[in-house]
Amino acid sequence: MPFCCALQFSLNRSYQSRIYIRRRLSYNSRLRHAQSREDCVETIVPSDAIGWMPSVDQGGASVHNAVVSVLGSRILGGNYAPGDALPREDELCAMLGVSRTSVREAVKVLSAKGLVEARRRAGVRVLPRDNWRLLDPVVLGWHPAIQDDEELVSGLLEARRIFEPAAAELAARRATAADLAEIERAVVGMRDNIPGDLNAVCQADLAFHKGVIAASHNVVLKGLVGMLEAALRATFLVTNPLMEAQSRALSAHVAVLEAIRIRDTAGARAAMNRLLDIAADDLHAKA
């Protein structure tokens, strides 16, 4: 998509070397907070120094989640490359100021996501990237600078090419009046906020694509919405935010809507492919 927005990621490129961890802060260690659209408080902490780790205040499950986020971000960000060993358990405890239990639970989560493998006496090592569950929106959300990961963003766009045109075709066949109203509402939201409110445009754009998938009434495609959201957020960060590009993409969105409205299955598929062509063009221009 040709729009750029920050949805759980930093929009400002000066934040590319930062990661987000959820935790409770003591008064003396309180840092600047950013409020997300879902009202989740995120703590912005620098992560550009090799070997640096933030301490995490005690707080039960929130501590466990914070440790997972910190380690996941450092793996996705390349601080720990495939084949690298993570610091020993006692070192992680000291770095993060957490218990062994929190570290062990975090490693279990990272293992379940395919990022690491824990072996007795061998410690915890980062697995090859092919093992990572990159369709998992949680994993994608750990990436501290996804907009700079050309291979990943290109792969996400290719994945969208596989299922979004099919979803549009099915939507042209199955969409209800309520489905059409939802998709049209998203298009209107995009149109009304160009050029003034880029973030609102991005929200409406995301609603459009989710609406098309919902209108397909395919239970498997609907299960991919989480991955779609992560893919859109990634491509929003790298594609061209210029107003003329937004206007060009708006016309392509309208074409998808109209094809679905008149039950033109082939036209809906073709219109969605053209929309993804715009995203690909902007991605290549960025590169």
mmCIF file of C-alpha atoms in Angstrom:
data_model
loop_
_atom_site.group_PDB
_atom_site.id
_atom_site.type_symbol
_atom_site.label_atom_id
_atom_site.label_comp_id
_atom_site.label_asym_id
_atom_site.label_seq_id
_atom_site.Cartn_x
_atom_site.Cartn_y
_atom_site.Cartn_z
ATOM 1 C CA MET A 1 0.000 0.000 0.000
ATOM 2 C CA PRO A 2 1.220 3.522 -0.753
ATOM 3 C CA PHE A 3 0.562 4.962 2.637
ATOM 4 C CA CYS A 4 2.815 5.292 5.632
ATOM 5 C CA CYS A 5 1.558 5.033 9.164
ATOM 6 C CA ALA A 6 2.640 3.938 12.584
ATOM 7 C CA LEU A 7 0.468 1.221 14.036
ATOM 8 C CA GLN A 8 2.350 -0.224 16.965
ATOM 9 C CA PHE A 9 5.556 0.939 15.255
ATOM 10 C CA SER A 10 7.271 4.322 15.359
ATOM 11 C CA LEU A 11 6.427 6.544 12.416
ATOM 12 C CA ASN A 12 9.368 8.848 13.018
ATOM 13 C CA ARG A 13 12.470 7.363 11.423
ATOM 14 C CA SER A 14 14.544 8.681 14.320
ATOM 15 C CA TYR A 15 12.940 5.914 16.384
ATOM 16 C CA GLN A 16 14.151 3.113 14.129
ATOM 17 C CA SER A 17 16.772 2.044 16.656
ATOM 18 C CA ARG A 18 14.266 1.838 19.486
ATOM 19 C CA ILE A 19 12.178 -0.982 20.820
ATOM 20 C CA TYR A 20 8.951 -1.045 22.716
ATOM 21 C CA ILE A 21 8.505 -2.939 25.956
ATOM 22 C CA ARG A 22 5.475 -3.090 28.196
ATOM 23 C CA ARG A 23 6.221 -2.759 31.829
ATOM 24 C CA ARG A 24 5.404 -0.879 34.986
ATOM 25 C CA LEU A 25 7.912 1.800 35.838
ATOM 26 C CA SER A 26 9.067 2.987 39.221
ATOM 27 C CA TYR A 27 9.102 6.749 39.800
ATOM 28 C CA ASN A 28 12.875 7.031 39.482
ATOM 29 C CA SER A 29 13.035 5.031 36.245
ATOM 30 C CA ARG A 30 10.013 6.555 34.528
ATOM 31 C CA LEU A 31 10.678 7.178 30.842
ATOM 32 C CA ARG A 32 8.665 8.893 28.162
ATOM 33 C CA HIS A 33 5.535 6.948 27.210
ATOM 34 C CA ALA A 34 3.648 6.686 23.966
ATOM 35 C CA GLN A 35 -0.063 5.939 23.924
ATOM 36 C CA SER A 36 -1.221 3.577 21.194
ATOM 37 C CA ARG A 37 -4.610 3.705 19.507
ATOM 38 C CA GLU A 38 -5.627 0.682 21.567
ATOM 39 C CA ASP A 39 -4.733 2.554 24.764
ATOM 40 C CA CYS A 40 -1.784 0.296 25.525
ATOM 41 C CA VAL A 41 1.027 2.157 27.238
ATOM 42 C CA GLU A 42 4.366 1.509 25.591
ATOM 43 C CA THR A 43 7.747 2.466 27.005
ATOM 44 C CA ILE A 44 10.249 3.796 24.491
ATOM 45 C CA VAL A 45 13.760 2.667 25.296
ATOM 46 C CA PRO A 46 16.935 2.991 23.201
ATOM 47 C CA SER A 47 18.473 -0.209 21.912
ATOM 48 C CA ASP A 48 21.267 0.937 19.673
ATOM 49 C CA ALA A 49 24.122 -0.019 21.980
ATOM 50 C CA ILE A 50 25.294 -3.568 21.420
ATOM 51 C CA GLY A 51 24.723 -5.640 24.501
ATOM 52 C CA TRP A 52 22.471 -3.052 26.108
ATOM 53 C CA MET A 53 19.433 -4.371 27.926
ATOM 54 C CA PRO A 54 16.767 -2.451 29.841
ATOM 55 C CA SER A 55 15.958 -3.520 33.359
ATOM 56 C CA VAL A 56 12.399 -4.694 33.816
ATOM 57 C CA ASP A 57 10.449 -3.950 36.975
ATOM 58 C CA GLN A 58 8.787 -6.834 38.742
ATOM 59 C CA GLY A 59 5.174 -7.280 37.734
ATOM 60 C CA GLY A 60 4.171 -10.884 37.146
ATOM 61 C CA ALA A 61 2.914 -11.598 33.639
ATOM 62 C CA SER A 62 3.835 -8.086 32.499
ATOM 63 C CA VAL A 63 7.488 -8.832 33.302
ATOM 64 C CA HIS A 64 7.348 -12.048 31.309
ATOM 65 C CA ASN A 65 5.825 -10.190 28.337
ATOM 66 C CA ALA A 66 8.461 -7.471 28.583
ATOM 67 C CA VAL A 67 11.303 -9.985 28.520
ATOM 68 C CA VAL A 68 9.776 -11.680 25.466
ATOM 69 C CA SER A 69 9.437 -8.326 23.688
ATOM 70 C CA VAL A 70 13.009 -7.270 24.452
ATOM 71 C CA LEU A 71 14.582 -10.536 23.307
ATOM 72 C CA GLY A 72 12.254 -10.889 20.325
ATOM 73 C CA SER A 73 13.087 -7.359 19.179
ATOM 74 C CA ARG A 74 16.807 -7.971 19.446
ATOM 75 C CA ILE A 75 16.535 -11.173 17.422
ATOM 76 C CA LEU A 76 14.309 -9.668 14.732
ATOM 77 C CA GLY A 77 16.497 -6.570 14.687
ATOM 78 C CA GLY A 78 19.657 -8.591 14.066
ATOM 79 C CA ASN A 79 21.430 -8.002 17.369
ATOM 80 C CA TYR A 80 21.339 -11.766 17.831
ATOM 81 C CA ALA A 81 21.810 -13.412 14.433
ATOM 82 C CA PRO A 82 20.873 -16.982 13.483
ATOM 83 C CA GLY A 83 23.349 -19.317 15.128
ATOM 84 C CA ASP A 84 24.219 -16.863 17.892
ATOM 85 C CA ALA A 85 23.859 -17.911 21.502
ATOM 86 C CA LEU A 86 21.800 -15.742 23.794
ATOM 87 C CA PRO A 87 23.450 -14.642 27.031
ATOM 88 C CA ARG A 88 23.332 -17.251 29.776
ATOM 89 C CA GLU A 89 20.264 -17.365 31.958
ATOM 90 C CA ASP A 90 21.993 -15.736 34.907
ATOM 91 C CA GLU A 91 23.346 -12.981 32.637
ATOM 92 C CA LEU A 92 19.881 -12.249 31.266
ATOM 93 C CA CYS A 93 18.518 -12.116 34.796
ATOM 94 C CA ALA A 94 21.166 -9.560 35.724
ATOM 95 C CA MET A 95 20.745 -7.529 32.531
ATOM 96 C CA LEU A 96 16.967 -7.334 32.813
ATOM 97 C CA GLY A 97 16.626 -7.391 36.569
ATOM 98 C CA VAL A 98 14.169 -10.286 36.480
ATOM 99 C CA SER A 99 13.878 -13.752 37.925
ATOM 100 C CA ARG A 100 14.993 -16.990 36.296
ATOM 101 C CA THR A 101 11.341 -17.948 35.972
ATOM 102 C CA SER A 102 10.618 -14.888 33.820
ATOM 103 C CA VAL A 103 13.581 -15.632 31.564
ATOM 104 C CA ARG A 104 12.634 -19.291 31.209
ATOM 105 C CA GLU A 105 9.029 -18.448 30.350
ATOM 106 C CA ALA A 106 10.223 -15.931 27.772
ATOM 107 C CA VAL A 107 12.493 -18.515 26.157
ATOM 108 C CA LYS A 108 9.544 -20.913 25.927
ATOM 109 C CA VAL A 109 7.555 -18.304 24.012
ATOM 110 C CA LEU A 110 10.453 -17.546 21.677
ATOM 111 C CA SER A 111 10.897 -21.274 21.078
ATOM 112 C CA ALA A 112 7.208 -21.665 20.263
ATOM 113 C CA LYS A 113 7.537 -18.842 17.716
ATOM 114 C CA GLY A 114 10.464 -20.618 16.058
ATOM 115 C CA LEU A 115 13.064 -17.998 16.969
ATOM 116 C CA VAL A 116 15.282 -19.970 19.338
ATOM 117 C CA GLU A 117 16.136 -23.472 20.414
ATOM 118 C CA ALA A 118 17.095 -24.345 23.981
ATOM 119 C CA ARG A 119 19.361 -27.333 24.526
ATOM 120 C CA ARG A 120 20.646 -28.760 27.744
ATOM 121 C CA ARG A 121 24.241 -27.648 28.355
ATOM 122 C CA ALA A 122 24.305 -25.893 24.957
ATOM 123 C CA GLY A 123 22.199 -22.940 26.028
ATOM 124 C CA VAL A 124 19.762 -21.014 23.847
ATOM 125 C CA ARG A 125 20.619 -20.343 20.210
ATOM 126 C CA VAL A 126 18.857 -18.332 17.541
ATOM 127 C CA LEU A 127 17.389 -20.537 14.819
ATOM 128 C CA PRO A 128 17.664 -19.866 11.067
ATOM 129 C CA ARG A 129 15.193 -17.312 9.781
ATOM 130 C CA ASP A 130 13.289 -19.972 7.841
ATOM 131 C CA ASN A 131 12.139 -21.352 11.202
ATOM 132 C CA TRP A 132 10.659 -18.045 12.371
ATOM 133 C CA ARG A 133 6.882 -17.828 12.292
ATOM 134 C CA LEU A 134 6.800 -14.651 10.266
ATOM 135 C CA LEU A 135 3.079 -14.931 9.534
ATOM 136 C CA ASP A 136 2.494 -14.448 13.246
ATOM 137 C CA PRO A 137 1.561 -10.786 13.848
ATOM 138 C CA VAL A 138 3.139 -10.984 17.305
ATOM 139 C CA VAL A 139 6.487 -11.948 15.781
ATOM 140 C CA LEU A 140 6.237 -9.189 13.183
ATOM 141 C CA GLY A 141 5.369 -6.775 15.957
ATOM 142 C CA TRP A 142 8.706 -7.456 17.636
ATOM 143 C CA HIS A 143 10.641 -6.122 14.644
ATOM 144 C CA PRO A 144 12.180 -2.773 15.686
ATOM 145 C CA ALA A 145 12.731 -1.537 12.098
ATOM 146 C CA ILE A 146 10.604 -3.641 9.792
ATOM 147 C CA GLN A 147 10.577 -0.876 7.202
ATOM 148 C CA ASP A 148 14.297 -1.490 6.596
ATOM 149 C CA ASP A 149 13.946 -5.266 6.172
ATOM 150 C CA GLU A 150 13.541 -5.372 2.389
ATOM 151 C CA GLU A 151 13.421 -9.169 2.180
ATOM 152 C CA LEU A 152 10.668 -9.403 4.776
ATOM 153 C CA VAL A 153 8.556 -6.563 3.386
ATOM 154 C CA SER A 154 8.844 -7.970 -0.144
ATOM 155 C CA GLY A 155 7.824 -11.380 1.153
ATOM 156 C CA LEU A 156 4.793 -9.933 2.899
ATOM 157 C CA LEU A 157 3.729 -8.183 -0.288
ATOM 158 C CA GLU A 158 4.097 -11.416 -2.247
ATOM 159 C CA ALA A 159 1.962 -13.200 0.345
ATOM 160 C CA ARG A 160 -0.716 -10.545 -0.047
ATOM 161 C CA ARG A 161 -0.657 -11.109 -3.806
ATOM 162 C CA ILE A 162 -1.511 -14.742 -3.211
ATOM 163 C CA PHE A 163 -4.650 -14.290 -1.132
ATOM 164 C CA GLU A 164 -6.014 -10.744 -1.452
ATOM 165 C CA PRO A 165 -7.059 -10.988 -5.136
ATOM 166 C CA ALA A 166 -8.773 -14.295 -4.332
ATOM 167 C CA ALA A 167 -10.538 -12.644 -1.402
ATOM 168 C CA ALA A 168 -11.749 -9.840 -3.673
ATOM 169 C CA GLU A 169 -13.083 -12.364 -6.184
ATOM 170 C CA LEU A 170 -14.968 -14.230 -3.473
ATOM 171 C CA ALA A 171 -16.260 -10.945 -2.063
ATOM 172 C CA ALA A 172 -17.727 -10.080 -5.473
ATOM 173 C CA ARG A 173 -19.633 -13.342 -5.305
ATOM 174 C CA ARG A 174 -20.650 -13.370 -1.644
ATOM 175 C CA ALA A 175 -20.665 -9.847 -0.193
ATOM 176 C CA THR A 176 -23.813 -8.839 1.658
ATOM 177 C CA ALA A 177 -25.258 -5.339 1.786
ATOM 178 C CA ALA A 178 -23.639 -4.919 5.205
ATOM 179 C CA ASP A 179 -20.265 -6.017 3.803
ATOM 180 C CA LEU A 180 -20.510 -3.494 0.977
ATOM 181 C CA ALA A 181 -21.440 -0.739 3.415
ATOM 182 C CA GLU A 182 -18.364 -1.527 5.529
ATOM 183 C CA ILE A 183 -16.017 -1.460 2.540
ATOM 184 C CA GLU A 184 -17.580 1.749 1.240
ATOM 185 C CA ARG A 185 -17.256 3.354 4.678
ATOM 186 C CA ALA A 186 -13.541 2.611 4.583
ATOM 187 C CA VAL A 187 -13.163 4.161 1.128
ATOM 188 C CA VAL A 188 -15.007 7.276 2.282
ATOM 189 C CA GLY A 189 -12.717 7.446 5.314
ATOM 190 C CA MET A 190 -9.677 7.386 3.058
ATOM 191 C CA ARG A 191 -11.096 10.017 0.704
ATOM 192 C CA ASP A 192 -12.184 12.382 3.461
ATOM 193 C CA ASN A 193 -8.809 12.343 5.206
ATOM 194 C CA ILE A 194 -6.562 12.916 2.184
ATOM 195 C CA PRO A 195 -4.420 14.977 2.494
ATOM 196 C CA GLY A 196 -4.984 16.147 6.049
ATOM 197 C CA ASP A 197 -4.768 13.137 8.369
ATOM 198 C CA LEU A 198 -2.345 10.462 7.244
ATOM 199 C CA ASN A 199 -2.942 8.249 10.267
ATOM 200 C CA ALA A 200 -6.710 8.270 9.673
ATOM 201 C CA VAL A 201 -6.097 7.376 6.035
ATOM 202 C CA CYS A 202 -4.030 4.393 7.128
ATOM 203 C CA GLN A 203 -6.699 3.236 9.564
ATOM 204 C CA ALA A 204 -9.328 3.447 6.831
ATOM 205 C CA ASP A 205 -7.037 1.647 4.389
ATOM 206 C CA LEU A 206 -6.591 -1.200 6.848
ATOM 207 C CA ALA A 207 -10.362 -1.334 7.406
ATOM 208 C CA PHE A 208 -10.855 -1.590 3.636
ATOM 209 C CA HIS A 209 -8.669 -4.656 3.256
ATOM 210 C CA LYS A 210 -10.101 -6.310 6.354
ATOM 211 C CA GLY A 211 -13.567 -5.582 4.975
ATOM 212 C CA VAL A 212 -12.810 -7.252 1.653
ATOM 213 C CA ILE A 213 -11.533 -10.362 3.410
ATOM 214 C CA ALA A 214 -14.572 -10.428 5.701
ATOM 215 C CA ALA A 215 -16.821 -10.126 2.634
ATOM 216 C CA SER A 216 -15.208 -13.239 1.145
ATOM 217 C CA HIS A 217 -16.940 -15.263 3.878
ATOM 218 C CA ASN A 218 -14.066 -17.743 3.742
ATOM 219 C CA VAL A 219 -13.117 -18.932 7.203
ATOM 220 C CA VAL A 220 -9.491 -19.640 6.241
ATOM 221 C CA LEU A 221 -8.934 -16.254 4.615
ATOM 222 C CA LYS A 222 -10.542 -14.534 7.581
ATOM 223 C CA GLY A 223 -8.003 -16.299 9.773
ATOM 224 C CA LEU A 224 -5.239 -14.484 7.888
ATOM 225 C CA VAL A 225 -6.443 -11.031 8.939
ATOM 226 C CA GLY A 226 -3.842 -10.803 11.712
ATOM 227 C CA MET A 227 -1.037 -11.426 9.239
ATOM 228 C CA LEU A 228 -2.629 -8.978 6.812
ATOM 229 C CA GLU A 229 -2.628 -6.257 9.453
ATOM 230 C CA ALA A 230 1.049 -6.821 10.154
ATOM 231 C CA ALA A 231 1.842 -6.869 6.428
ATOM 232 C CA LEU A 232 -0.051 -3.646 5.853
ATOM 233 C CA ARG A 233 1.677 -1.940 8.746
ATOM 234 C CA ALA A 234 5.028 -2.965 7.331
ATOM 235 C CA THR A 235 4.266 -1.789 3.805
ATOM 236 C CA PHE A 236 2.720 1.434 5.101
ATOM 237 C CA LEU A 237 6.093 2.264 6.621
ATOM 238 C CA VAL A 238 8.058 1.849 3.410
ATOM 239 C CA THR A 239 5.784 2.931 0.586
ATOM 240 C CA ASN A 240 5.491 6.465 -0.665
ATOM 241 C CA PRO A 241 3.471 8.820 1.595
ATOM 242 C CA LEU A 242 3.177 11.583 -1.014
ATOM 243 C CA MET A 243 -0.327 12.878 -1.614
ATOM 244 C CA GLU A 244 -0.327 12.138 -5.346
ATOM 245 C CA ALA A 245 0.488 8.505 -4.568
ATOM 246 C CA GLN A 246 -2.363 8.394 -2.067
ATOM 247 C CA SER A 247 -4.793 9.786 -4.633
ATOM 248 C CA ARG A 248 -3.680 7.198 -7.181
ATOM 249 C CA ALA A 249 -4.239 4.402 -4.698
ATOM 250 C CA LEU A 250 -7.634 5.794 -3.681
ATOM 251 C CA SER A 251 -8.841 5.374 -7.261
ATOM 252 C CA ALA A 252 -7.640 1.772 -7.195
ATOM 253 C CA HIS A 253 -9.540 1.131 -3.960
ATOM 254 C CA VAL A 254 -12.700 2.561 -5.523
ATOM 255 C CA ALA A 255 -12.256 0.222 -8.509
ATOM 256 C CA VAL A 256 -12.145 -2.792 -6.177
ATOM 257 C CA LEU A 257 -15.275 -1.611 -4.376
ATOM 258 C CA GLU A 258 -17.210 -1.049 -7.599
ATOM 259 C CA ALA A 259 -16.247 -4.447 -9.010
ATOM 260 C CA ILE A 260 -17.458 -6.119 -5.824
ATOM 261 C CA ARG A 261 -20.647 -4.077 -5.884
ATOM 262 C CA ILE A 262 -21.608 -5.173 -9.427
ATOM 263 C CA ARG A 263 -20.604 -8.800 -8.748
ATOM 264 C CA ASP A 264 -17.784 -8.744 -11.286
ATOM 265 C CA THR A 265 -15.579 -11.519 -9.927
ATOM 266 C CA ALA A 266 -12.863 -11.277 -12.573
ATOM 267 C CA GLY A 267 -12.914 -7.496 -12.355
ATOM 268 C CA ALA A 268 -12.557 -7.572 -8.570
ATOM 269 C CA ARG A 269 -9.535 -9.862 -8.785
ATOM 270 C CA ALA A 270 -7.949 -7.680 -11.471
ATOM 271 C CA ALA A 271 -8.651 -4.477 -9.532
ATOM 272 C CA MET A 272 -7.030 -5.882 -6.399
ATOM 273 C CA ASN A 273 -4.004 -6.940 -8.419
ATOM 274 C CA ARG A 274 -3.707 -3.401 -9.772
ATOM 275 C CA LEU A 275 -3.897 -2.066 -6.232
ATOM 276 C CA LEU A 276 -1.061 -4.350 -5.179
ATOM 277 C CA ASP A 277 0.900 -3.278 -8.257
ATOM 278 C CA ILE A 278 0.851 0.257 -6.868
ATOM 279 C CA ALA A 279 2.249 -0.981 -3.565
ATOM 280 C CA ALA A 280 4.965 -2.911 -5.397
ATOM 281 C CA ASP A 281 5.870 0.126 -7.511
ATOM 282 C CA ASP A 282 6.209 2.284 -4.416
ATOM 283 C CA LEU A 283 8.276 -0.383 -2.684
ATOM 284 C CA HIS A 284 10.682 -0.573 -5.614
ATOM 285 C CA ALA A 285 10.860 3.211 -5.785
ATOM 286 C CA LYS A 286 11.803 3.245 -2.096
ATOM 287 C CA ALA A 287 14.591 0.767 -2.746
#
